[in-house]
Short mmCIF file of C-alpha atoms in Angstrom, two decimals:
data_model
loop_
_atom_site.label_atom_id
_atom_site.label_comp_id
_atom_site.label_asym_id
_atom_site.label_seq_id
_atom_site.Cartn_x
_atom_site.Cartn_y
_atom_site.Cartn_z
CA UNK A 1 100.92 37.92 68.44
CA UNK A 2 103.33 38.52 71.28
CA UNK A 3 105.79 40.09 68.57
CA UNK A 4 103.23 42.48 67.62
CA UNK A 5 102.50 42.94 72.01
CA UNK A 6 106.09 44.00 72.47
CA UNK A 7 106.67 45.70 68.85
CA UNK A 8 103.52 48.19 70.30
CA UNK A 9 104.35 48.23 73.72
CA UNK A 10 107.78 49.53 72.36
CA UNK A 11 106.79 52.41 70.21
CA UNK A 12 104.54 53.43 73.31
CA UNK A 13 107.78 53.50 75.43
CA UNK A 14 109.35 55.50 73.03
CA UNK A 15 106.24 57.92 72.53
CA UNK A 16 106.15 58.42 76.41
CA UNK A 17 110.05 59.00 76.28
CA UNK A 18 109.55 61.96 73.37
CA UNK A 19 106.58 63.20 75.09
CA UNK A 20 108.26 63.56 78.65
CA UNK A 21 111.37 65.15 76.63
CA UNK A 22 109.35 67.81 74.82
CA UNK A 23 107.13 68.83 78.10
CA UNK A 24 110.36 68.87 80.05
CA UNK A 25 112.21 71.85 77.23
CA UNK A 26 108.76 73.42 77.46
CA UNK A 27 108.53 73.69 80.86
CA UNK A 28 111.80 74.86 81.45
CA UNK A 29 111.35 77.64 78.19
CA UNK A 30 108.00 79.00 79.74
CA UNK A 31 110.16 78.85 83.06
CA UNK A 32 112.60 81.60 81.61
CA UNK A 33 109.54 83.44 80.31
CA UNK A 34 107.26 83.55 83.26
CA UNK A 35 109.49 83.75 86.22
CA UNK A 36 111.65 85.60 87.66
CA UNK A 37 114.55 87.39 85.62
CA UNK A 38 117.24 84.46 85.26
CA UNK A 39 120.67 86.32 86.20
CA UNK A 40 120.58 84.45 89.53
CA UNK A 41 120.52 80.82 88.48
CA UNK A 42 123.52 82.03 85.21
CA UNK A 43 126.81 82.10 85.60
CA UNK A 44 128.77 85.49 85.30
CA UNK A 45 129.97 86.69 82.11
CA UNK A 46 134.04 87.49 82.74
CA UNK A 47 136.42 88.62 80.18
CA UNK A 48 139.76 90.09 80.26
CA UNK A 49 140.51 93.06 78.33
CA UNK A 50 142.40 96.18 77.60
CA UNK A 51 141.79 99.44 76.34
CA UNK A 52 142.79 102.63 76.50
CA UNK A 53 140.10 105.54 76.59
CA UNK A 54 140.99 109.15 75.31
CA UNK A 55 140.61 111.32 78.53
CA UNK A 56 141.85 111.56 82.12
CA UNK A 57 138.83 113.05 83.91
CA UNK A 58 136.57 109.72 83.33
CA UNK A 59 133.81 109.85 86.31
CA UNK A 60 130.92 107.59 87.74
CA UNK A 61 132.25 104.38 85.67
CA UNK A 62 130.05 101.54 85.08
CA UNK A 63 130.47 98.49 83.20
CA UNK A 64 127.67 96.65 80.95
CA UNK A 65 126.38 93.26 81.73
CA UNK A 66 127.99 91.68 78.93
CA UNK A 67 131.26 93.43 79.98
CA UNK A 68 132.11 94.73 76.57
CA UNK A 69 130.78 98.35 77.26
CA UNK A 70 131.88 101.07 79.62
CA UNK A 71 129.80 104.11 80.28
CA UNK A 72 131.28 107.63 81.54
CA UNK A 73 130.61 110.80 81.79
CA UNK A 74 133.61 113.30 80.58
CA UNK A 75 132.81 117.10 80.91
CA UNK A 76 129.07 116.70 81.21
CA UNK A 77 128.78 114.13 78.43
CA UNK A 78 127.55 110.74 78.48
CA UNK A 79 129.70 108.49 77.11
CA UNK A 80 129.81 104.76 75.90
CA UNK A 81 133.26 102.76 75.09
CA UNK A 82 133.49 99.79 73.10
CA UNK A 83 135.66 97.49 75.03
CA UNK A 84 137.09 94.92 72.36
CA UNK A 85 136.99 97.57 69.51
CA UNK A 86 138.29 100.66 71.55
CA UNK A 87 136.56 103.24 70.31
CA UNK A 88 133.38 105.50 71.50
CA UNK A 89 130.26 104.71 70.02
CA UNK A 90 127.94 106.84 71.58
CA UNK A 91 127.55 110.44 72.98
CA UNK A 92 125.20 112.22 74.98
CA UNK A 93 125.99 116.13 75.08
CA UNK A 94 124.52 118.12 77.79
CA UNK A 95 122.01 121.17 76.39
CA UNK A 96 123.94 123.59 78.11
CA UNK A 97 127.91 124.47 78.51
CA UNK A 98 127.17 126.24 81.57
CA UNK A 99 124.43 125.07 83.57
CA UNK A 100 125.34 121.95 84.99
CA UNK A 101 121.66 120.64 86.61
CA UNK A 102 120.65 120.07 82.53
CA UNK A 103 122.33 116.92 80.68
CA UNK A 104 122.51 113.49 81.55
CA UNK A 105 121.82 113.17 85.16
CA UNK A 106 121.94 109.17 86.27
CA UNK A 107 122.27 106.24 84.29
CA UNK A 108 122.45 102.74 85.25
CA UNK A 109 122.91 99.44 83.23
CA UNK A 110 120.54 97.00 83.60
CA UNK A 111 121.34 93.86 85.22
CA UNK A 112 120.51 91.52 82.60
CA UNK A 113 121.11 92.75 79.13
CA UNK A 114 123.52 95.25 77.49
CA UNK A 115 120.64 98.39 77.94
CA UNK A 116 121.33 101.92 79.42
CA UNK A 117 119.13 103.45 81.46
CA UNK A 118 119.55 107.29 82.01
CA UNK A 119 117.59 110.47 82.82
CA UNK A 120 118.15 113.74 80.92
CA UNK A 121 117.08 117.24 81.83
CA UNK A 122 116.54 120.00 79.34
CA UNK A 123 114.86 123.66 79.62
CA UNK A 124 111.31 123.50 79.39
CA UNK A 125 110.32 125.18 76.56
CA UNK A 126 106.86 126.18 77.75
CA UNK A 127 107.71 126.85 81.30
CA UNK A 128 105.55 129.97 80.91
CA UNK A 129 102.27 129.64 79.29
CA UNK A 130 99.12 131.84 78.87
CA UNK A 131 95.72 130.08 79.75
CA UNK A 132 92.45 132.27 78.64
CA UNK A 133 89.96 132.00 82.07
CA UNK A 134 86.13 131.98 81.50
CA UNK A 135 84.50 133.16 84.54
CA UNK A 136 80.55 132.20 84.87
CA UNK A 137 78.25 134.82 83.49
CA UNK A 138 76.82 137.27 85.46
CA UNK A 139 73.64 137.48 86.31
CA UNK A 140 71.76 140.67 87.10
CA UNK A 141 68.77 140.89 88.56
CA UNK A 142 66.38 143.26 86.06
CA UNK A 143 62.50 144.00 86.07
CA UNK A 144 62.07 142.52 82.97
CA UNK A 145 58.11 141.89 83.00
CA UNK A 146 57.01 138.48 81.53
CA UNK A 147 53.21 138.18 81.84
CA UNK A 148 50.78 141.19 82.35
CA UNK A 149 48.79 140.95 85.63
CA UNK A 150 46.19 143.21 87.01
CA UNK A 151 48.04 143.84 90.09
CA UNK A 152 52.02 145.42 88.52
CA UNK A 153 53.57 144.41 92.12
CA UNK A 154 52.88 140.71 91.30
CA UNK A 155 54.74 140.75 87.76
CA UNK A 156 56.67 137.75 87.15
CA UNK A 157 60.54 139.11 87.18
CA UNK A 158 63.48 137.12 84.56
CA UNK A 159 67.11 137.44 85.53
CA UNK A 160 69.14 138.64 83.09
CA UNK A 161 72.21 137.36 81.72
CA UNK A 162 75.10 139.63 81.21
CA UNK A 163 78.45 137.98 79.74
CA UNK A 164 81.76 138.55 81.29
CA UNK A 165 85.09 138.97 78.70
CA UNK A 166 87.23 136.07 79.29
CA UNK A 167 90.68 137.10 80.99
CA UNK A 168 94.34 135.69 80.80
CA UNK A 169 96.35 133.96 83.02
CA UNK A 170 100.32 133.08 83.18
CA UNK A 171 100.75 129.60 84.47
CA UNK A 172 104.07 129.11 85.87
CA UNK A 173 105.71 125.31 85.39
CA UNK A 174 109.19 123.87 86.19
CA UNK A 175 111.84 125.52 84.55
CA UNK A 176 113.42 122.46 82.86
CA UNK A 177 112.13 118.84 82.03
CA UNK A 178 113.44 115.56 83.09
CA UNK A 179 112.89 112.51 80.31
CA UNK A 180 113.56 108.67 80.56
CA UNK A 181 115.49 107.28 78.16
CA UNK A 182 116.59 103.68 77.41
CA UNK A 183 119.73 103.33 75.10
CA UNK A 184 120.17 99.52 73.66
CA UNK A 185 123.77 98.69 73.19
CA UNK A 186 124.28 96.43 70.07
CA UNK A 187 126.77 93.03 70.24
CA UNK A 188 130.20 94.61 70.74
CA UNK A 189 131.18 92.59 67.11
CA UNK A 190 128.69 94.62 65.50
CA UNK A 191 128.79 98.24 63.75
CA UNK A 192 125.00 99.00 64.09
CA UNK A 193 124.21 102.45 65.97
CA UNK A 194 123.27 102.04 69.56
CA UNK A 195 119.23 102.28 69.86
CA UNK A 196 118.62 105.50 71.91
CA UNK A 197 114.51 105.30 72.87
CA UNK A 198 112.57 108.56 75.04
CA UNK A 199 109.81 107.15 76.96
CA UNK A 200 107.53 109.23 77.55
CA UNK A 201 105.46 110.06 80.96
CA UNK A 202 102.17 109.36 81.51
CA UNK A 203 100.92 111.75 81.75
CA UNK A 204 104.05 114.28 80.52
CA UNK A 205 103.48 116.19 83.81
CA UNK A 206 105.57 113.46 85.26
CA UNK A 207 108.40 115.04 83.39
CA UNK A 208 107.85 118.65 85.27
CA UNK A 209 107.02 116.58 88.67
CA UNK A 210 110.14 115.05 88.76
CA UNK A 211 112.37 118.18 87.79
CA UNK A 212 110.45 120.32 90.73
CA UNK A 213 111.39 117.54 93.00
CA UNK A 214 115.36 118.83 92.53
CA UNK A 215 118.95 116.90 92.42
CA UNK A 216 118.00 112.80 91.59
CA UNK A 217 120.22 110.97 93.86
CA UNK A 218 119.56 107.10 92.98
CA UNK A 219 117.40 104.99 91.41
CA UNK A 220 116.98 101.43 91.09
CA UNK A 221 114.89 99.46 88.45
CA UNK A 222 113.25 95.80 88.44
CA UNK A 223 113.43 94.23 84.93
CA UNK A 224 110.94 91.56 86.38
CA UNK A 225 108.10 94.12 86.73
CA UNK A 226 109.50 97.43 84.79
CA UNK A 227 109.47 99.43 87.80
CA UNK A 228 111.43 102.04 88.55
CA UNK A 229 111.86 104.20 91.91
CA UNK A 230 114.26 107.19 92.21
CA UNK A 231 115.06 109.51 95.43
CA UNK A 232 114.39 113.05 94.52
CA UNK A 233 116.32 116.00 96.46
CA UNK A 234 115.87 119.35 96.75
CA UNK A 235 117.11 121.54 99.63
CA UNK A 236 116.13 119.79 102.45
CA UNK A 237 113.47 117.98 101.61
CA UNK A 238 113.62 114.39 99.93
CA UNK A 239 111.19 112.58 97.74
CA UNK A 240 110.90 108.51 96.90
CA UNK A 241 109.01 108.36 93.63
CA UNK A 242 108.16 105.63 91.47
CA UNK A 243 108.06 105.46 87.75
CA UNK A 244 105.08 102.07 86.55
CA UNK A 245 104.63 100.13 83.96
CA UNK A 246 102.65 103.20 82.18
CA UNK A 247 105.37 105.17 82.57
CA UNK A 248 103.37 106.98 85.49
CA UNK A 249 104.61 108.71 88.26
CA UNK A 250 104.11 108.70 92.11
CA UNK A 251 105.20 109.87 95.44
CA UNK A 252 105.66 107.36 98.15
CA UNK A 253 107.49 108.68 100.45
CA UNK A 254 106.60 109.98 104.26
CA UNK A 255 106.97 113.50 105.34
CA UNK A 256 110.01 114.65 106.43
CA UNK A 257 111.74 110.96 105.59
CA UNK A 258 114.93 110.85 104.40
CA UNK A 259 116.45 107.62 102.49
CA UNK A 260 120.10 106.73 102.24
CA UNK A 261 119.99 103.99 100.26
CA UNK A 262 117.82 101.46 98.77
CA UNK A 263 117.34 97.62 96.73
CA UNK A 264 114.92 96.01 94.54
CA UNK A 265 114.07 92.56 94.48
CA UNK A 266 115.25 91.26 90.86
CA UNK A 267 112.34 88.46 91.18
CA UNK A 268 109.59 90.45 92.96
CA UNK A 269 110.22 94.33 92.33
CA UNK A 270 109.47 95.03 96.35
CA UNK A 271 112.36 97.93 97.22
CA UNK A 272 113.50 97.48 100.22
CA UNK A 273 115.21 101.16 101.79
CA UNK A 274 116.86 102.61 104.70
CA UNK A 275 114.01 104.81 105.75
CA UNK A 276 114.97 107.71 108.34
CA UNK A 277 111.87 109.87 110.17
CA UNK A 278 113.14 111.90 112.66
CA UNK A 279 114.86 109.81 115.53
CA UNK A 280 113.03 106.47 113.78
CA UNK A 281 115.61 104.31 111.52
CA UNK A 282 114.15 101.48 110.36
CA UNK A 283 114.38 99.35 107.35
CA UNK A 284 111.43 98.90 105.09
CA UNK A 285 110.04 97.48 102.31
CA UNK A 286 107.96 98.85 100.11
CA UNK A 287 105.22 95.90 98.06
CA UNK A 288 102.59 96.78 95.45
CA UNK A 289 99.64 95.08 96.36
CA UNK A 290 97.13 94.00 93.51
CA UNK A 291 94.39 93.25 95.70
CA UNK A 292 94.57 96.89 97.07
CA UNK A 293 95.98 98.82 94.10
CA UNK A 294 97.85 100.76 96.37
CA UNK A 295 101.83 100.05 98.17
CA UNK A 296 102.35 98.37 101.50
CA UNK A 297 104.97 99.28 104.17
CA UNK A 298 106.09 96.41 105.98
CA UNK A 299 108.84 97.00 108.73
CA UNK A 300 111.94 94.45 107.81
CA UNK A 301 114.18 95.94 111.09
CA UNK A 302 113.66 98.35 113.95
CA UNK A 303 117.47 98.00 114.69
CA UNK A 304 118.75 101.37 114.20
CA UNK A 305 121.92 100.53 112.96
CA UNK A 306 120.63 98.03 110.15
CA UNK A 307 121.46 99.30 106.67
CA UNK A 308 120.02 97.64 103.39
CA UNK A 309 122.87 95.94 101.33
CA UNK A 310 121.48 94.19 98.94
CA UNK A 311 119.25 91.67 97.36
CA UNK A 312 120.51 88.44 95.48
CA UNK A 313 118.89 84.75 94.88
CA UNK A 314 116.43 84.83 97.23
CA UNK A 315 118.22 86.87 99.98
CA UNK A 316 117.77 90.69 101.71
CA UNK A 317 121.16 91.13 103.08
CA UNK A 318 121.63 93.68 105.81
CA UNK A 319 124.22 95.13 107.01
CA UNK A 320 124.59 96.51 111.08
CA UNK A 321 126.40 99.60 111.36
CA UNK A 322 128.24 101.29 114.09
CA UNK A 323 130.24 104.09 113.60
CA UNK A 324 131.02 104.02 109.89
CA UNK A 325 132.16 100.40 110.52
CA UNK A 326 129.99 96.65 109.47
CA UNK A 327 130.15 94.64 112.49
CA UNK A 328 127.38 92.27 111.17
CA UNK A 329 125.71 90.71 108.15
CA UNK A 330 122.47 89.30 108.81
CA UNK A 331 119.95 87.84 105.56
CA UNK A 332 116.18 87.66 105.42
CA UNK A 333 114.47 85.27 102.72
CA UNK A 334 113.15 87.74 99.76
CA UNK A 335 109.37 86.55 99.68
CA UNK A 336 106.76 86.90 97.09
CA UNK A 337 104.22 88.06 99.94
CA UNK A 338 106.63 89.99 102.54
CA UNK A 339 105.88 89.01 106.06
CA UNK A 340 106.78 92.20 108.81
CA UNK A 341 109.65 92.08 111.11
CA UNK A 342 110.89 88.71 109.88
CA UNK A 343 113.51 87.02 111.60
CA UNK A 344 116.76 87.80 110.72
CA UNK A 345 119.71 85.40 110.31
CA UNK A 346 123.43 86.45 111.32
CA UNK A 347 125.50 85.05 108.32
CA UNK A 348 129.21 87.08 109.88
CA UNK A 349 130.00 88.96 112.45
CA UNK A 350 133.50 91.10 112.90
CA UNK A 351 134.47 94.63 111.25
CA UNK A 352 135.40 96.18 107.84
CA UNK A 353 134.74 99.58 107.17
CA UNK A 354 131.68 101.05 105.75
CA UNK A 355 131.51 105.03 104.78
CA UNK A 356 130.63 107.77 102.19
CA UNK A 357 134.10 106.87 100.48
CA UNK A 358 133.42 103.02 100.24
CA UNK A 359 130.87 100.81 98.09
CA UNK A 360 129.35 97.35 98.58
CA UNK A 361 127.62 94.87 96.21
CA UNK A 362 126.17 91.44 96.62
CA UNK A 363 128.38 88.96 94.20
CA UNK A 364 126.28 86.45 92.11
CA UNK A 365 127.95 83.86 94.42
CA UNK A 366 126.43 85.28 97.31
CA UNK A 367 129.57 87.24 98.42
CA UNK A 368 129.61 89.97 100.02
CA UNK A 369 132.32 93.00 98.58
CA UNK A 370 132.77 96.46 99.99
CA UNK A 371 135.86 98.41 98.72
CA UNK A 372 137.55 101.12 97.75
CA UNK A 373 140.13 102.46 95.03
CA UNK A 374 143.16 100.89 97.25
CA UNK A 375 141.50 97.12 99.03
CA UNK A 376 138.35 95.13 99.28
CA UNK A 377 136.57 93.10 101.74
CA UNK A 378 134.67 89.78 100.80
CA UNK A 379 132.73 87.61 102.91
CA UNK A 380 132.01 84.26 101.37
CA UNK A 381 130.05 81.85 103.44
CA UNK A 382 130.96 83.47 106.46
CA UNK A 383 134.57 83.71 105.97
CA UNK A 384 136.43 87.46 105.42
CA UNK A 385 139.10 88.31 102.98
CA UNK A 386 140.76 90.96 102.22
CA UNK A 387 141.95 92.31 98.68
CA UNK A 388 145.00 94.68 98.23
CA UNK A 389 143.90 96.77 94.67
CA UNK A 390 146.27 98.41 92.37
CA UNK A 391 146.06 101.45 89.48
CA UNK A 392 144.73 104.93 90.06
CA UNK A 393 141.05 103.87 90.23
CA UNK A 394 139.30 100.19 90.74
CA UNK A 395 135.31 99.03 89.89
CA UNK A 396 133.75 95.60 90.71
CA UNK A 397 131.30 94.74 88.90
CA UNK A 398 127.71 94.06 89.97
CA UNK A 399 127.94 90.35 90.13
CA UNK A 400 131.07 90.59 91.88
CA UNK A 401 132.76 88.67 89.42
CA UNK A 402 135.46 91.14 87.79
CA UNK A 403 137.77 93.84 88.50
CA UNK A 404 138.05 96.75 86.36
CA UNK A 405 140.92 99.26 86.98
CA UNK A 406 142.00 102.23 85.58
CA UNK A 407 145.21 103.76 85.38
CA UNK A 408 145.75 107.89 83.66
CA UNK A 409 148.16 107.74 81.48
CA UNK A 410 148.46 111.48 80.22
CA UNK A 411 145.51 112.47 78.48
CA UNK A 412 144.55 109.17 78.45
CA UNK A 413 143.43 106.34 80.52
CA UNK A 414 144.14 102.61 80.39
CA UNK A 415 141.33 99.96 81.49
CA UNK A 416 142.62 96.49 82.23
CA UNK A 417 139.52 94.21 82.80
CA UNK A 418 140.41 90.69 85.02
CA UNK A 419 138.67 88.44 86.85
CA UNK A 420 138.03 89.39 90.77
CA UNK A 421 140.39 86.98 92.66
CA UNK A 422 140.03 86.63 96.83
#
């Protein structure tokens, strides 16, 4: 009997044990699934390659996220370079040989998967179209007599209807249209074509709202919620607009605000910008709100020389600013609910310079990197170092984990890929 007690009690143990094995995988699967995109908690992909890419005018260089792809543009085309087998493998011509506002316009990689994101702008084929008007009929007063009465004077008179032609009018739209388009990059080992997708607006005014806006300066995108918000310029005047799920657009922006840079939050899709109105600099965050169905402003800093960074595992990092120079790096936690004017924790303090000509990024690690073509700064855990760069031209990557530098060579130019060492 007792051998029978234990034989059970064992099998039990070992049921429990399966059972607390298999809800443990599951939890952490439908972890990956439902929450937040997972780039934060994996560890950077790094490889360390050469290649050497026909051309010498390469501009706005940007490596994929399995860092087997470049993209470039070369004389108005889009173009996308197979690392490890060193050859193009897909082109984007511009429309037009001479009018340089129609082509590809911006493109970004997204952070988590080898997928191209670009806009495109072509003429509208239909700028001009002919709409036939129907104006309401007429009606004319006639003494048309209905019923016969002793007295004429009290005769019953019914209007009559007289119709009106219908007329023709030219409606006048944007003279080009900007599309969305999503270009999925296959594994660098493989032959098959590159996946190039439109995706449409809803509704396709969005295409003609966007081109009327002007010159499309940045844009950032949230693979967590699929939105996407681009700054808009044209002449003087600036516009924030965001792109949903739908593919809809809207304007968010505040009149006369200008925006010199913005972040999205990877796990919650709030943007986060460096909103100017008039003399007011502030940074702000932008938050969908379900309940309301409408976007919140919340007010992250009044300082007016705080400058958005960057957003990685859980932390807004913001830069202060004095005269083209970063004196101090201060974080914020990046909340699911934002709270306004949140305290602010200083995580360095000291100088490295900051202007049009340099770039910054938040590395996966945390790290902070601004650079150039010739040296970097990085602050890790509060600590500055500084980075002396070599060839003709030098990229970081997004996670901040490797270097990519480019050296012309003739007609040609050579791109060494190695890890980012401070």
């Amino acid at each position: 009997m007792r051998m029978r007690l234990r034989i059970l009690l064992s099998w039990i143990l070992v049921s429990l044990i399966f059972q607390f094995g298999g809800y443990s995988l599951l939890n952490k699967q439908i972890q990956k699934i439902m929450g937040p995109t997972g780039t934060d908690s994996e560890p950077p992909i790094t490889s360390q390659l050469k290649a050497t890419i026909p051309g010498s005018d390469l501009t706005n260089i940007q490596v994929s996220y399995a860092k087997d792809y470049l993209a470039y543009s070369e004389d108005g085309t889009l173009k996308i370079f197979n690392l490890k087998k060193g050859n193009v493998v897909f082109e984007k011509k511009s429309p037009s040989a001479t009018d340089q506002t129609l082509g590809v316009l911006k493109y970004q990689w997204l952070p988590d998967r080898n997928i191209l994101l670009y806009f495109f702008a072509k003429k509208n084929p239909n700028e001009v179209t002919t709409v036939k008007v129907y104006p309401s009929k007429t009606i004319i007063s006639t003494p048309t007599i209905e019923s016969k009465t002793e007295d004429p004077n009290q005769a019953k008179i019914k209007p009559k209807e007289v119709p009106v032609e219908p007329r023709y009018e030219k409606h006048y739209g944007s003279p080009q249209l900007t599309e969305l388009y999503s270009l999925e990059l296959p594994n660098s080992d493989d032959d098959t074509t590159p996946d190039d997708q439109l995706h449409p607006f809803d509704p396709p005014s969005g295409s003609e709202e966007i081109s009327k806006g002007g010159k499309i300066e940045r844009f950032v995108v949230s693979t967590s919620t699929n939105l996407t918000y681009l700054t808009v310029m044209k002449d003087s005047t600036q516009q924030l607009m965001k792109i949903g799920i739908m593919k809809e657009v809207s304007v968010l922006n505040k009149p006369r605000e200008l925006i010199d840079n913005m972040a999205i939050s990877e796990r919650y899709g709030t943007l986060y910008i460096d909103s100017k109105v008039g003399a007011i600099q502030q940074v702000v965050a932008i938050q969908y709100i379900e309940a309301l169905k409408a976007d919140k402003r919340l007010v992250i800093s009044k300082n007016v020389n705080d400058r958005i960074l960057g957003i990685r595992k859980g932390k807004v990092y913001i830069g202060e600013v004095k005269n083209d120079v970063l004196v101090k790096i201060k974080t914020t936690a990046d909340l699911q609910v934002v709270k306004e004017n949140p305290s602010l924790k200083t995580e360095w303090a000291g100088t490295i310079p900051l202007n049009k000509d340099t770039r910054s990024l938040i590395g996966v690690n945390g790290q902070i990197v601004v650079y150039d073509d010739q040296s970097a700064y990085v602050v890790t855990d509060g600590h500055l170092a500084e980075v002396k760069l070599h060839g003709d031209e030098n990229h970081v990557s997004p996670d901040g984990a490797e270097l990519i530098q480019l050296t012309k060579a003739g007609t040609s130019t050579r791109v060494e890929m190695q890890l980012f060492k401070t």
